[in-house]
Short mmCIF file of C-alpha atoms in Angstrom, two decimals:
data_model
loop_
_atom_site.label_atom_id
_atom_site.label_comp_id
_atom_site.label_asym_id
_atom_site.label_seq_id
_atom_site.Cartn_x
_atom_site.Cartn_y
_atom_site.Cartn_z
CA MET S 1 -12.61 -38.10 16.30
CA ILE S 2 -10.15 -38.23 13.40
CA PRO S 3 -11.87 -39.19 10.11
CA LYS S 4 -10.04 -41.44 7.74
CA ALA S 5 -10.45 -41.29 3.97
CA THR S 6 -9.77 -44.51 2.08
CA TRP S 7 -9.45 -45.13 -1.65
CA ILE S 8 -10.58 -48.66 -2.57
CA LEU S 9 -9.23 -49.95 -5.86
CA GLY S 10 -11.58 -52.16 -7.85
CA GLY S 11 -11.01 -54.57 -10.70
CA LEU S 12 -8.85 -57.65 -11.08
CA GLY S 13 -5.72 -56.07 -12.52
CA ASP S 14 -2.34 -55.18 -11.07
CA ASN S 15 -3.47 -52.56 -8.58
CA ALA S 16 0.01 -52.22 -7.10
CA LYS S 17 1.10 -50.25 -10.14
CA THR S 18 -1.83 -47.88 -9.73
CA ILE S 19 -1.16 -47.44 -6.01
CA ASP S 20 2.29 -46.10 -6.88
CA THR S 21 0.62 -43.18 -8.71
CA ILE S 22 -1.67 -42.05 -5.88
CA ARG S 23 -1.19 -38.52 -4.52
CA TRP S 24 -3.42 -37.30 -1.71
CA MET S 25 -3.90 -33.55 -2.05
CA SER S 26 -5.53 -30.61 -0.30
CA TYR S 27 -6.91 -27.49 -1.99
CA LYS S 28 -8.24 -24.12 -0.92
CA ASP S 29 -11.40 -24.64 -3.02
CA ALA S 30 -13.29 -27.32 -4.93
CA GLN S 31 -11.66 -26.24 -8.21
CA GLY S 32 -8.15 -27.31 -7.22
CA GLY S 33 -6.74 -23.96 -6.11
CA ASP S 34 -3.51 -23.79 -4.06
CA PRO S 35 -2.66 -27.53 -4.29
CA LYS S 36 -0.65 -29.12 -1.47
CA GLU S 37 0.59 -32.70 -1.47
CA LEU S 38 -0.35 -34.67 1.65
CA ALA S 39 0.79 -38.24 1.00
CA THR S 40 1.80 -40.53 -1.87
CA LYS S 41 1.64 -44.21 -2.79
CA VAL S 42 -0.86 -45.08 -0.05
CA THR S 43 -4.54 -46.03 -0.26
CA SER S 44 -5.63 -44.08 2.82
CA TYR S 45 -4.92 -40.74 4.47
CA THR S 46 -5.70 -39.61 8.01
CA LEU S 47 -6.72 -35.97 8.34
CA THR S 48 -4.63 -33.62 10.49
CA ASP S 49 -5.22 -30.20 12.05
CA ASP S 50 -3.46 -28.59 9.09
CA ASP S 51 -6.26 -29.81 6.81
CA ARG S 52 -8.97 -27.78 8.55
CA GLY S 53 -10.80 -25.55 6.07
CA ARG S 54 -9.18 -27.30 3.09
CA TYR S 55 -10.76 -29.54 0.43
CA ILE S 56 -9.31 -33.06 0.26
CA GLY S 57 -8.72 -34.62 -3.14
CA ILE S 58 -6.70 -37.28 -4.86
CA GLU S 59 -4.71 -37.69 -8.05
CA ILE S 60 -4.45 -41.19 -9.48
CA THR S 61 -3.30 -42.67 -12.79
CA PRO S 62 -4.68 -46.16 -13.57
CA THR S 63 -1.63 -48.28 -14.46
CA THR S 64 -1.09 -51.99 -15.08
CA GLN S 65 1.95 -54.13 -15.76
CA THR S 66 0.37 -55.48 -18.95
CA GLY S 67 -2.05 -54.27 -21.59
CA THR S 68 -2.02 -51.79 -24.42
CA PRO S 69 -2.08 -49.11 -23.32
CA ASN S 70 -1.01 -49.91 -19.78
CA VAL S 71 -1.35 -46.32 -18.51
CA GLY S 72 -4.80 -44.74 -18.34
CA THR S 73 -5.90 -41.12 -18.16
CA ALA S 74 -4.89 -39.38 -14.95
CA LEU S 75 -7.78 -38.57 -12.62
CA HIS S 76 -7.81 -35.32 -10.65
CA LEU S 77 -10.46 -35.33 -7.93
CA TYR S 78 -10.60 -32.02 -6.08
CA ASP S 79 -13.24 -32.70 -3.42
CA ILE S 80 -13.90 -36.30 -2.38
CA SER S 81 -16.58 -35.23 0.10
CA THR S 82 -19.18 -35.28 -2.71
CA ALA S 83 -20.11 -37.67 -5.50
CA SER S 84 -19.47 -35.01 -8.13
CA GLY S 85 -16.00 -34.50 -6.66
CA GLY S 86 -15.12 -38.18 -6.70
CA GLY S 87 -16.52 -39.30 -3.35
CA SER S 88 -20.02 -40.24 -2.22
CA ASP S 89 -23.18 -38.37 -1.26
CA SER S 90 -24.46 -41.29 0.81
CA ASP S 91 -21.69 -41.54 3.40
CA ASN S 92 -21.50 -39.69 6.74
CA VAL S 93 -18.90 -37.19 5.53
CA ALA S 94 -20.18 -33.61 5.41
CA PRO S 95 -19.79 -32.04 1.94
CA GLY S 96 -17.22 -29.29 1.51
CA PRO S 97 -13.90 -28.61 3.20
CA VAL S 98 -12.66 -30.30 6.35
CA VAL S 99 -14.65 -28.84 9.24
CA ASN S 100 -12.72 -26.54 11.54
CA GLN S 101 -14.12 -27.29 14.99
CA ASN S 102 -12.35 -24.21 16.34
CA LEU S 103 -14.03 -21.76 13.94
CA LYS S 104 -15.42 -18.68 15.70
CA VAL S 105 -17.02 -15.41 14.59
CA ALA S 106 -16.34 -11.99 16.04
CA ILE S 107 -17.80 -8.56 15.24
CA PHE S 108 -15.96 -5.42 16.33
CA VAL S 109 -16.42 -1.71 15.99
CA ASP S 110 -13.53 -0.72 13.73
CA GLY S 111 -10.49 0.19 15.82
CA THR S 112 -11.64 -1.70 18.92
CA SER S 113 -11.08 -5.25 20.21
CA ILE S 114 -14.35 -5.96 22.05
CA ASN S 115 -16.33 -8.77 20.44
CA LEU S 116 -19.98 -7.71 20.18
CA ILE S 117 -21.30 -11.20 19.37
CA ASN S 118 -23.99 -12.24 21.90
CA GLY S 119 -23.61 -8.90 23.69
CA SER S 120 -26.19 -6.24 24.47
CA THR S 121 -24.40 -3.25 22.93
CA PRO S 122 -26.82 -1.50 20.52
CA ILE S 123 -25.82 -0.73 16.94
CA GLU S 124 -24.39 2.78 16.82
CA LEU S 125 -24.97 5.34 14.09
CA GLY S 126 -21.86 6.60 12.33
CA LYS S 127 -19.78 3.53 13.25
CA THR S 128 -18.07 0.97 11.02
CA TYR S 129 -18.32 -2.70 11.97
CA VAL S 130 -15.76 -5.38 11.13
CA ALA S 131 -16.48 -9.13 10.89
CA LYS S 132 -13.75 -11.65 11.58
CA LEU S 133 -13.79 -15.44 11.27
CA TYR S 134 -10.94 -17.09 13.11
CA SER S 135 -9.64 -20.42 14.28
CA ASP S 136 -9.58 -20.32 18.08
CA GLU S 137 -6.38 -22.33 18.50
CA ASN S 138 -6.14 -21.94 22.28
CA LYS S 139 -9.93 -22.37 22.66
CA ASN S 140 -10.38 -19.43 25.01
CA GLY S 141 -13.34 -17.97 23.12
CA LYS S 142 -11.62 -14.77 21.94
CA PHE S 143 -9.37 -13.73 19.10
CA ASP S 144 -5.69 -13.60 20.07
CA ALA S 145 -3.47 -12.09 17.40
CA GLY S 146 -0.34 -14.17 16.90
CA THR S 147 -2.01 -17.31 18.29
CA ASP S 148 -5.31 -17.64 16.47
CA ALA S 149 -5.51 -17.85 12.69
CA ASP S 150 -7.61 -15.20 10.91
CA VAL S 151 -9.46 -17.19 8.22
CA THR S 152 -11.92 -14.48 7.12
CA ALA S 153 -10.51 -14.48 3.58
CA ASN S 154 -11.54 -18.14 3.19
CA TYR S 155 -15.23 -17.34 3.62
CA ASP S 156 -18.01 -15.40 1.91
CA PHE S 157 -20.14 -13.54 4.44
CA ARG S 158 -23.29 -11.41 4.48
CA TRP S 159 -24.45 -8.88 7.08
CA VAL S 160 -27.86 -9.38 8.70
CA LEU S 161 -29.93 -7.13 10.97
CA SER S 162 -32.01 -9.52 13.05
CA GLY S 163 -34.92 -9.02 15.40
CA SER S 164 -37.15 -5.95 15.24
CA SER S 165 -36.63 -2.20 15.31
CA GLN S 166 -36.89 -0.49 18.66
CA GLN S 167 -40.11 1.54 18.37
CA LEU S 168 -42.05 0.41 15.30
CA GLY S 169 -41.18 -3.29 15.47
CA THR S 170 -40.12 -3.46 11.82
CA SER S 171 -38.64 -6.89 11.08
CA GLY S 172 -34.98 -7.04 10.14
CA GLY S 173 -33.38 -8.70 7.14
CA ILE S 174 -30.24 -9.11 5.07
CA VAL S 175 -28.19 -6.02 4.21
CA ASN S 176 -27.74 -5.28 0.50
CA SER S 177 -24.92 -6.97 -1.37
CA SER S 178 -22.65 -3.92 -1.56
CA PHE S 179 -21.41 -4.82 1.93
CA ASP S 180 -20.82 -8.53 1.25
CA ASN S 181 -17.33 -9.57 2.44
CA ASN S 182 -16.69 -5.98 3.55
CA ASN S 183 -16.92 -3.81 6.63
CA LEU S 184 -20.39 -2.50 7.41
CA ALA S 185 -20.61 1.31 7.64
CA ILE S 186 -23.67 2.42 9.59
CA PRO S 187 -24.74 5.89 8.35
CA ALA S 188 -25.18 8.80 10.72
CA THR S 189 -28.94 9.14 10.19
CA ASN S 190 -31.89 6.75 10.07
CA ASP S 191 -32.87 7.90 6.58
CA GLU S 192 -29.37 7.25 5.25
CA ALA S 193 -29.50 3.80 6.83
CA ARG S 194 -32.68 3.07 4.87
CA THR S 195 -31.09 4.24 1.62
CA ASN S 196 -27.71 2.57 2.09
CA LEU S 197 -28.61 -0.74 3.78
CA ASN S 198 -31.98 -1.90 2.42
CA GLY S 199 -31.84 -4.82 0.02
CA PRO S 200 -33.86 -7.74 -1.42
CA ALA S 201 -34.36 -11.16 0.11
CA ARG S 202 -31.55 -13.65 -0.65
CA ASP S 203 -29.55 -16.53 0.81
CA GLY S 204 -32.56 -17.66 2.83
CA LYS S 205 -32.97 -14.30 4.59
CA GLU S 206 -35.80 -11.81 4.38
CA ALA S 207 -35.39 -8.46 2.62
CA LEU S 208 -34.24 -5.55 4.74
CA THR S 209 -36.92 -2.85 4.46
CA ILE S 210 -36.16 -0.01 6.87
CA PRO S 211 -39.11 2.36 6.28
CA THR S 212 -39.10 6.09 5.68
CA ASN S 213 -39.30 7.96 9.00
CA GLY S 214 -38.64 4.66 10.79
CA ASP S 215 -36.26 3.60 13.54
CA GLY S 216 -33.32 3.07 11.22
CA VAL S 217 -31.02 0.44 12.73
CA GLN S 218 -32.10 1.06 16.31
CA GLY S 219 -33.20 -2.10 18.11
CA TYR S 220 -31.73 -4.62 15.68
CA LYS S 221 -29.03 -7.19 16.47
CA LEU S 222 -26.07 -7.44 14.11
CA HIS S 223 -24.69 -10.74 12.87
CA ILE S 224 -23.36 -12.43 9.73
CA ILE S 225 -24.12 -15.54 7.75
CA TYR S 226 -21.17 -17.20 6.02
CA LYS S 227 -19.98 -20.15 3.99
CA HIS S 228 -16.59 -21.44 2.92
CA LYS S 229 -15.48 -20.31 -0.53
#
């Protein structure tokens, strides 16, 4: 399905003059960063693959053939997926950037290429883990350098230890914020893991509370939560 965004001009004036000022734009964020012109002088724009992960906006200057003044204040709408951005909260358009249906997540041990997502490999002490978000352009379920687009920089992500520890059954939780948007270094000892990784509850996830003399990271599953910047 290809969604279509349409700007409907109201009023009884000379809308043709206003139409000539329309610029459909895309941005990397909802504040108008990295603007790219998509189309001009048209009242609708059909999304393309290049718009995935981008915010769609519009620039328009109300203009009439008559009146004093006949040129109004230019409007810059940076995210028409929401009412606050110039769109609507009651339509069937998801808020935020254009959804990338090919978005995938991979977690690797640094220096390797094996995706550990949904695998059974236990978390290893003394290893560094790398998270990657990518657009699976050839839809083969794995990251192919040179073919797939690495879009990790477009997202904020958090590390989470899910499930329970191996022996004591201690519930997992979200890793402290020092590792947000960064590689996750698992310490060499369980006690160091408690000191370095524990953190408070946030972003809808429970606090990570690895106990003293506990299992450390053993038994947990590793994943991330993320959202577009």
